[in-house]
DNA sequence: CGCCGAGTTGAACTGAATCAAGAAACGTGG
DNA sequence: CCACGTTTCTTGATTCAGTTCAACTCGGCG
């Protein structure tokens, strides 16, 4: 909880009654491999990852495609579903035992209404998510698979080694075999 | 202008004083190839494309990488720069003679403040942009270059043929030569 | 008319996919 | 806590999509 409060304190230049928001936060723990959101469900929460990490994936025929991760200190959500109130086409899963804080859609609307500064929460989340997606788009257009892997290693060194290679490969856009060979080449 | 109003009417289930927003809209016309945002500038506007189309690109060494287009009826912006008030690392250019409506950052903040429903504009823009980026991310992970091209053709048939092949190739993530061969193969 | 950028086509090369088999790690039940 | 079975990772051989370099065509514009 202090993590979130600290984040707001650094972002906000106005006094902000944090309790309006925090009173509606709910803490949840998930076991390793637990499914947090099932494909076909409407996402009802915005999450803040306190500890652990999450994986986002879609099922495409036989195989899973991992397209996102969320680490400690990130805001995350099945965000397009959360915003549009339509079923999400993907799954969210805990990669390790994970603790999150979450706020429901309706509660977040209340925070928006009740407090001038409340919008900041939504804005912070939206900005973080959008900027990440844009950076990732450019990585596909301008970098090789090896560069994407090295960038990922550099950006999130403490978490990457805990993630199974097959998920990383999928996230980078290559097969597990290809990533295995990249690893052997750079070591 | 009616285009935008219609968009709001279909999205909003409440009465919305559209004039609070529209009074702050400014109409601008750009010649073919005009630069709308220069890399290094802070994006000060949110745009609605009334007519024509835009291209987004970064300069990487010698070459340009086109990573986005905006067509008639789209909201768009150098959005991460607009949100964060930091310089954009990319250019926005008119591909053909283009007419837009735009609202400045400060005016949009005023709309947010002055009107309960005002947030909707920001939300609509954010949703549209975020959802598109997510779909594109999945296209890089799960589709071949040829599939991405066919999808683009299918999605925006009326605009694609007006866009120079080299920009389309870049957007898809391949060389102009490779796209030229894909075209010859599918015809 | 001549030039220049855009598009096309060819040939050689390369990074990654695919298919296949073996090694290592992992968790589950006895 | 070990033993077994399953999943994950590695390594090899072959194939394939896309890159690179190069030459040529075409259309528009000065």
Coordinates of C-alpha atoms (C1' of nucleotides) in Angstrom, one line a residue:
Chain A
X1 CA 0.0 0.0 0.0
X2 CA 2.8 2.4 0.8
X3 CA 4.2 1.7 -2.6
X4 CA 1.1 3.1 -4.3
X5 CA 0.9 6.1 -1.9
X6 CA 4.5 6.9 -2.7
X7 CA 3.8 6.7 -6.4
X8 CA 0.9 9.2 -6.1
X9 CA 3.0 11.5 -3.9
X10 CA 5.7 11.8 -6.5
X11 CA 3.2 12.4 -9.3
X12 CA 0.8 14.8 -7.7
X13 CA 1.6 18.4 -6.9
X14 CA -1.6 18.9 -5.1
X15 CA -2.8 17.7 -1.7
X16 CA -4.7 14.5 -2.5
X17 CA -6.9 12.7 0.0
X18 CA -5.4 9.3 -0.7
X19 CA -8.0 7.6 1.6
X20 CA -10.8 8.2 -0.9
X21 CA -8.9 5.9 -3.2
X22 CA -7.3 3.5 -0.7
X23 CA -10.5 2.8 1.2
X24 CA -11.8 1.1 -2.0
X25 CA -8.6 -0.9 -2.6
X26 CA -8.8 -4.6 -1.9
X27 CA -5.8 -6.9 -1.4
X28 CA -5.7 -10.3 -3.1
X29 CA -3.1 -13.1 -3.2
X30 CA -2.8 -15.6 -6.0
X31 CA -1.0 -18.9 -6.1
X32 CA 1.6 -19.6 -8.8
X33 CA -0.2 -20.3 -12.1
X34 CA -3.5 -19.0 -10.8
X35 CA -5.8 -17.5 -13.5
X36 CA -6.7 -14.0 -12.6
X37 CA -8.8 -13.2 -15.6
X38 CA -10.3 -15.7 -18.0
X39 CA -10.7 -15.0 -21.7
X40 CA -14.4 -14.2 -22.3
X41 CA -14.9 -12.4 -19.0
X42 CA -15.2 -8.7 -18.6
X43 CA -12.3 -7.3 -16.7
X44 CA -13.7 -5.7 -13.5
X45 CA -10.5 -4.5 -11.9
X46 CA -7.5 -2.2 -12.2
X47 CA -4.6 -3.8 -10.4
X48 CA -1.4 -2.6 -8.8
X49 CA 1.2 -5.4 -8.5
X50 CA 2.6 -5.3 -5.0
X51 CA 4.7 -8.5 -5.2
X52 CA 5.2 -11.2 -7.9
X53 CA 4.4 -11.0 -11.6
X54 CA 1.7 -11.6 -14.1
X55 CA 1.5 -12.9 -17.6
X56 CA -1.0 -11.9 -20.3
X57 CA -1.7 -14.4 -23.1
X58 CA -4.2 -15.4 -25.8
X59 CA -4.9 -18.8 -27.0
X60 CA -4.4 -19.1 -30.8
X61 CA -5.3 -22.6 -32.0
X62 CA -3.1 -25.1 -30.1
X63 CA -0.7 -22.5 -28.7
X64 CA -0.6 -19.7 -26.3
X65 CA 0.9 -16.3 -27.2
X66 CA 2.2 -14.3 -24.3
X67 CA 2.0 -10.6 -25.2
X68 CA 2.6 -8.9 -21.9
X69 CA 4.0 -9.1 -18.3
X70 CA 3.3 -7.0 -15.3
X71 CA 5.9 -6.7 -12.5
X72 CA 6.1 -5.2 -9.0
X73 CA 5.1 -1.6 -9.0
X74 CA 3.1 -1.7 -12.2
X75 CA -0.5 -0.7 -12.7
X76 CA -2.1 -3.2 -15.0
X77 CA -5.5 -4.6 -16.1
X78 CA -7.2 -6.3 -18.9
X79 CA -7.4 -2.7 -19.8
X80 CA -9.3 -2.5 -23.0
X81 CA -12.0 -4.8 -21.5
X82 CA -12.0 -2.8 -18.3
X83 CA -12.6 0.4 -20.3
X84 CA -15.1 -0.9 -22.8
X85 CA -16.9 -3.3 -20.5
X86 CA -16.7 -6.0 -23.2
X87 CA -15.2 -9.5 -22.7
X88 CA -11.5 -9.7 -22.9
X89 CA -10.0 -12.0 -25.5
X90 CA -7.1 -13.0 -23.3
X91 CA -6.0 -14.5 -20.0
X92 CA -4.1 -13.1 -17.1
X93 CA -2.1 -15.5 -15.0
X94 CA 0.1 -15.3 -12.0
X95 CA 3.6 -16.5 -12.9
X96 CA 4.7 -16.8 -9.3
X97 CA 2.8 -16.3 -6.0
X98 CA 1.6 -12.8 -6.4
X99 CA 0.0 -10.1 -4.2
X100 CA -2.0 -7.3 -5.8
X101 CA -4.2 -4.4 -4.8
X102 CA -7.2 -3.9 -6.9
X103 CA -10.0 -1.5 -7.3
X104 CA -13.3 -2.3 -9.1
X105 CA -14.6 -0.5 -12.1
X106 CA -17.6 1.0 -10.2
X107 CA -15.4 2.0 -7.3
X108 CA -13.0 3.7 -9.6
X109 CA -15.9 5.7 -11.1
X110 CA -16.8 6.8 -7.6
X111 CA -13.3 8.0 -7.0
X112 CA -13.4 9.9 -10.2
X113 CA -16.6 11.6 -9.2
X114 CA -15.9 12.3 -5.6
X115 CA -12.5 13.9 -6.0
X116 CA -11.0 16.4 -8.2
X117 CA -7.7 14.6 -8.1
X118 CA -9.2 11.2 -8.6
X119 CA -8.7 11.2 -12.3
X120 CA -5.0 11.0 -11.7
X121 CA -5.3 7.3 -10.9
X122 CA -6.9 6.5 -14.2
X123 CA -4.5 8.8 -16.1
X124 CA -1.4 7.3 -14.5
X125 CA -2.6 3.8 -15.4
X126 CA -3.5 4.8 -18.9
X127 CA -0.3 6.7 -19.6
X128 CA 1.9 3.9 -18.3
X129 CA 0.1 1.3 -20.4
X130 CA -0.1 3.3 -23.6
X131 CA 3.6 4.4 -23.5
X132 CA 4.7 0.9 -22.9
X133 CA 2.7 -0.4 -25.9
X134 CA 4.1 2.3 -28.1
X135 CA 7.7 1.5 -27.1
X136 CA 7.0 -2.1 -27.8
X137 CA 5.5 -1.4 -31.3
X138 CA 8.8 0.4 -32.2
X139 CA 10.8 -2.5 -30.9
X140 CA 9.1 -4.8 -33.4
X141 CA 9.7 -2.4 -36.3
X142 CA 13.3 -1.5 -35.6
X143 CA 14.9 -4.3 -33.6
X144 CA 16.0 -7.9 -34.2
X145 CA 14.8 -10.6 -31.9
X146 CA 18.2 -10.6 -30.2
X147 CA 18.0 -6.9 -29.6
X148 CA 14.5 -7.2 -28.1
X149 CA 15.8 -10.0 -25.8
X150 CA 18.8 -7.9 -24.6
X151 CA 16.6 -4.9 -24.1
X152 CA 14.2 -7.0 -22.0
X153 CA 17.1 -8.3 -19.9
X154 CA 18.5 -4.9 -19.4
X155 CA 15.1 -3.4 -18.5
X156 CA 13.9 -6.0 -16.0
X157 CA 17.0 -8.0 -15.0
X158 CA 15.6 -9.1 -11.6
X159 CA 12.5 -10.7 -13.0
X160 CA 13.5 -12.1 -16.4
X161 CA 15.5 -15.1 -15.1
X162 CA 12.4 -16.3 -13.2
X163 CA 10.2 -16.4 -16.3
X164 CA 10.2 -19.7 -18.3
X165 CA 12.0 -19.3 -21.6
X166 CA 9.0 -20.3 -23.6
X167 CA 7.0 -17.3 -22.4
X168 CA 9.9 -14.9 -23.0
X169 CA 10.3 -16.3 -26.6
X170 CA 6.6 -15.9 -27.3
X171 CA 6.7 -12.3 -25.9
X172 CA 9.7 -11.5 -28.2
X173 CA 8.0 -13.0 -31.1
X174 CA 10.1 -16.1 -31.8
X175 CA 10.1 -19.8 -31.0
X176 CA 11.6 -21.3 -27.8
X177 CA 14.3 -23.0 -29.9
X178 CA 15.4 -19.7 -31.4
X179 CA 15.6 -18.0 -28.0
X180 CA 17.6 -20.9 -26.7
X181 CA 20.1 -20.4 -29.5
X182 CA 20.2 -16.6 -28.9
X183 CA 21.1 -17.3 -25.3
X184 CA 23.8 -19.7 -26.1
X185 CA 25.3 -17.2 -28.6
X186 CA 25.4 -14.3 -26.2
X187 CA 26.9 -16.3 -23.3
Chain B
X1 CA -17.7 18.9 -37.0
X2 CA -20.9 16.9 -37.4
X3 CA -18.8 13.8 -37.6
X4 CA -17.4 14.4 -34.1
X5 CA -20.8 15.3 -32.7
X6 CA -22.3 12.1 -34.1
X7 CA -19.5 10.1 -32.5
X8 CA -20.2 11.5 -29.1
X9 CA -23.9 11.1 -29.6
X10 CA -23.5 7.4 -30.2
X11 CA -21.2 6.9 -27.2
X12 CA -22.8 9.1 -24.6
X13 CA -26.0 8.0 -22.8
X14 CA -26.3 11.3 -21.0
X15 CA -27.1 14.8 -22.3
X16 CA -23.8 16.4 -23.1
X17 CA -23.3 20.0 -23.8
X18 CA -21.3 19.6 -26.9
X19 CA -20.6 23.3 -27.2
X20 CA -18.3 23.2 -24.1
X21 CA -16.0 21.1 -26.2
X22 CA -16.7 22.3 -29.7
X23 CA -16.2 26.0 -28.8
X24 CA -12.5 25.1 -28.2
X25 CA -12.0 23.2 -31.4
X26 CA -9.9 24.7 -34.0
X27 CA -10.0 23.7 -37.7
X28 CA -6.7 23.4 -39.6
X29 CA -5.8 22.4 -43.1
X30 CA -2.5 20.9 -44.1
X31 CA -0.9 20.5 -47.6
X32 CA 0.3 17.1 -48.8
X33 CA 3.6 16.2 -47.0
X34 CA 3.2 19.0 -44.5
X35 CA 4.8 18.2 -41.1
X36 CA 2.3 18.5 -38.3
X37 CA 4.5 17.6 -35.4
X38 CA 8.3 17.7 -35.4
X39 CA 10.4 15.2 -33.4
X40 CA 11.6 17.0 -30.3
X41 CA 8.5 19.1 -29.9
X42 CA 5.9 18.6 -27.2
X43 CA 2.6 17.6 -28.7
X44 CA 0.1 20.3 -27.8
X45 CA -3.0 19.0 -29.5
X46 CA -5.4 16.2 -29.7
X47 CA -6.6 15.8 -33.3
X48 CA -9.7 14.5 -35.0
X49 CA -9.1 13.7 -38.7
X50 CA -12.0 15.1 -40.7
X51 CA -10.5 14.5 -44.2
X52 CA -7.3 13.0 -45.4
X53 CA -4.7 11.0 -43.6
X54 CA -1.6 11.2 -41.4
X55 CA 1.6 9.2 -41.0
X56 CA 3.7 8.8 -37.9
X57 CA 7.4 8.0 -38.2
X58 CA 10.7 8.1 -36.4
X59 CA 14.1 8.7 -37.9
X60 CA 16.4 5.8 -37.2
X61 CA 19.9 6.5 -38.6
X62 CA 19.5 7.0 -42.4
X63 CA 15.9 5.7 -42.6
X64 CA 12.4 6.5 -41.5
X65 CA 10.3 4.0 -39.7
X66 CA 6.5 4.5 -40.2
X67 CA 4.7 3.1 -37.2
X68 CA 1.2 4.5 -37.5
X69 CA -1.4 6.1 -39.7
X70 CA -4.5 8.0 -38.9
X71 CA -7.5 8.1 -41.2
X72 CA -10.8 10.0 -41.5
X73 CA -12.8 9.7 -38.4
X74 CA -9.9 8.8 -36.1
X75 CA -8.8 10.6 -33.0
X76 CA -5.1 10.9 -32.9
X77 CA -2.2 12.7 -31.4
X78 CA 1.4 12.4 -30.5
X79 CA -0.4 11.0 -27.5
X80 CA 2.4 10.0 -25.1
X81 CA 4.0 13.4 -25.5
X82 CA 0.6 15.0 -25.2
X83 CA -0.1 13.2 -21.9
X84 CA 3.4 13.5 -20.3
X85 CA 4.2 17.0 -21.7
X86 CA 7.6 15.7 -22.8
X87 CA 9.1 16.0 -26.3
X88 CA 7.9 13.5 -28.8
X89 CA 10.6 11.3 -30.5
X90 CA 8.7 11.1 -33.8
X91 CA 7.1 13.1 -36.6
X92 CA 3.5 13.5 -37.8
X93 CA 3.0 14.2 -41.5
X94 CA 0.1 14.7 -43.8
X95 CA 0.1 12.0 -46.5
X96 CA -2.4 13.9 -48.6
X97 CA -4.1 17.3 -48.2
X98 CA -5.7 16.9 -44.8
X99 CA -8.3 18.7 -42.7
X100 CA -8.4 18.2 -38.9
X101 CA -10.1 19.6 -35.8
X102 CA -7.8 20.0 -32.9
X103 CA -8.1 21.0 -29.2
X104 CA -5.1 22.1 -27.2
X105 CA -3.9 20.5 -24.0
X106 CA -4.9 23.4 -21.8
X107 CA -8.3 23.7 -23.4
X108 CA -8.9 20.0 -23.0
X109 CA -8.1 20.3 -19.3
X110 CA -10.7 23.1 -19.1
X111 CA -13.3 20.8 -20.7
X112 CA -12.4 18.1 -18.2
X113 CA -12.9 20.5 -15.3
X114 CA -16.0 22.3 -16.5
X115 CA -18.1 19.4 -17.5
X116 CA -19.0 16.1 -15.9
X117 CA -19.1 14.5 -19.3
X118 CA -16.0 16.2 -20.5
X119 CA -13.8 13.3 -19.5
X120 CA -15.5 11.3 -22.2
X121 CA -13.5 12.9 -24.9
X122 CA -10.2 12.0 -23.3
X123 CA -11.5 8.5 -22.6
X124 CA -12.7 7.9 -26.1
X125 CA -9.4 9.0 -27.6
X126 CA -7.4 6.9 -25.1
X127 CA -9.5 3.8 -25.6
X128 CA -9.3 4.0 -29.4
X129 CA -5.6 4.5 -29.3
X130 CA -4.9 1.8 -26.7
X131 CA -7.1 -0.8 -28.3
X132 CA -5.4 -0.2 -31.7
X133 CA -2.0 -0.6 -30.2
X134 CA -2.9 -3.8 -28.5
X135 CA -4.3 -5.3 -31.7
X136 CA -1.2 -4.3 -33.5
X137 CA 1.0 -5.9 -30.9
X138 CA -0.8 -9.2 -31.4
X139 CA -0.4 -8.9 -35.1
X140 CA 3.4 -8.9 -34.8
X141 CA 3.3 -11.9 -32.5
X142 CA 0.9 -14.1 -34.3
X143 CA 0.9 -13.1 -38.0
X144 CA 3.2 -13.2 -41.0
X145 CA 4.1 -10.1 -43.0
X146 CA 1.7 -11.2 -45.7
X147 CA -1.1 -11.7 -43.1
X148 CA -0.5 -8.2 -41.7
X149 CA -0.7 -6.8 -45.2
X150 CA -3.9 -8.6 -46.1
X151 CA -5.4 -7.5 -42.8
X152 CA -4.5 -3.9 -43.4
X153 CA -6.0 -4.1 -46.9
X154 CA -9.2 -5.6 -45.5
X155 CA -9.5 -3.1 -42.7
X156 CA -8.8 0.1 -44.6
X157 CA -9.4 -0.7 -48.3
X158 CA -10.2 2.8 -49.3
X159 CA -7.0 4.4 -48.0
X160 CA -4.3 1.8 -48.5
X161 CA -4.0 2.2 -52.2
X162 CA -3.2 5.9 -51.8
X163 CA -0.3 5.2 -49.5
X164 CA 3.1 4.7 -51.0
X165 CA 4.3 1.1 -50.8
X166 CA 7.5 2.1 -48.9
X167 CA 5.5 3.5 -46.0
X168 CA 3.2 0.4 -45.9
X169 CA 6.2 -1.9 -46.0
X170 CA 7.8 -0.1 -43.1
X171 CA 4.5 -0.1 -41.1
X172 CA 4.2 -3.9 -41.6
X173 CA 7.8 -4.4 -40.6
X174 CA 9.4 -5.5 -43.9
X175 CA 11.4 -3.9 -46.7
X176 CA 9.8 -2.4 -49.8
X177 CA 11.2 -5.2 -51.9
X178 CA 9.5 -7.9 -49.7
X179 CA 6.2 -6.1 -49.9
X180 CA 6.4 -5.7 -53.7
X181 CA 6.9 -9.5 -53.9
X182 CA 4.0 -10.2 -51.6
X183 CA 1.8 -8.1 -53.8
X184 CA 2.9 -9.9 -56.9
X185 CA 2.3 -13.3 -55.1
X186 CA -1.3 -12.5 -54.1
X187 CA -2.4 -11.0 -57.4
Chain C
dC1 C1' 13.6 16.0 -72.8
dG2 C1' 16.0 14.2 -69.1
dC3 C1' 16.3 13.3 -64.4
dC4 C1' 14.9 11.3 -60.0
dG5 C1' 12.4 8.8 -56.7
dA6 C1' 9.4 4.8 -56.5
dG7 C1' 8.6 0.3 -57.6
dT8 C1' 10.0 -4.2 -59.6
dT9 C1' 12.8 -8.2 -60.3
dG10 C1' 16.9 -11.3 -59.7
dA11 C1' 20.5 -13.7 -57.0
dA12 C1' 22.9 -14.7 -52.9
dC13 C1' 22.6 -14.8 -48.1
dT14 C1' 20.8 -15.0 -43.2
dG15 C1' 17.8 -15.3 -39.1
dA16 C1' 14.3 -17.9 -37.6
dA17 C1' 10.8 -21.9 -38.3
dT18 C1' 10.1 -26.5 -38.3
dC19 C1' 10.8 -31.3 -37.3
dA20 C1' 13.1 -34.4 -34.4
dA21 C1' 15.5 -36.4 -30.6
dG22 C1' 17.8 -36.3 -26.3
dA23 C1' 18.9 -33.9 -21.6
dA24 C1' 17.6 -31.4 -17.6
dA25 C1' 14.2 -29.7 -14.3
dC26 C1' 10.1 -30.1 -11.9
dG27 C1' 6.1 -31.7 -9.2
dT28 C1' 3.3 -35.3 -7.5
dG29 C1' 2.3 -39.6 -5.3
dG30 C1' 4.0 -43.3 -2.9
Chain D
dC1 C1' 12.5 -38.1 0.3
dC2 C1' 13.0 -40.7 -3.6
dA3 C1' 11.2 -42.3 -8.3
dC4 C1' 8.7 -41.6 -12.0
dG5 C1' 6.4 -39.1 -15.6
dT6 C1' 5.7 -34.8 -17.7
dT7 C1' 7.1 -30.6 -19.2
dT8 C1' 10.8 -27.5 -20.5
dC9 C1' 15.1 -26.7 -22.6
dT10 C1' 18.8 -27.7 -25.7
dT11 C1' 20.9 -29.2 -30.0
dG12 C1' 21.1 -30.7 -34.9
dA13 C1' 19.5 -30.7 -39.8
dT14 C1' 16.6 -28.8 -43.1
dT15 C1' 13.5 -25.4 -45.1
dC16 C1' 11.7 -20.9 -45.7
dA17 C1' 10.5 -15.9 -45.4
dG18 C1' 12.7 -11.9 -45.7
dT19 C1' 17.2 -9.0 -46.3
dT20 C1' 20.6 -7.1 -49.0
dC21 C1' 22.8 -5.5 -53.0
dA22 C1' 22.2 -4.6 -57.7
dA23 C1' 20.2 -3.5 -62.0
dC24 C1' 16.4 -2.1 -64.6
dT25 C1' 11.5 0.1 -65.6
dC26 C1' 8.2 3.4 -65.1
dG27 C1' 5.8 7.9 -64.2
dG28 C1' 5.9 12.6 -62.9
dC29 C1' 7.9 17.0 -62.7
dG30 C1' 11.3 20.8 -63.7

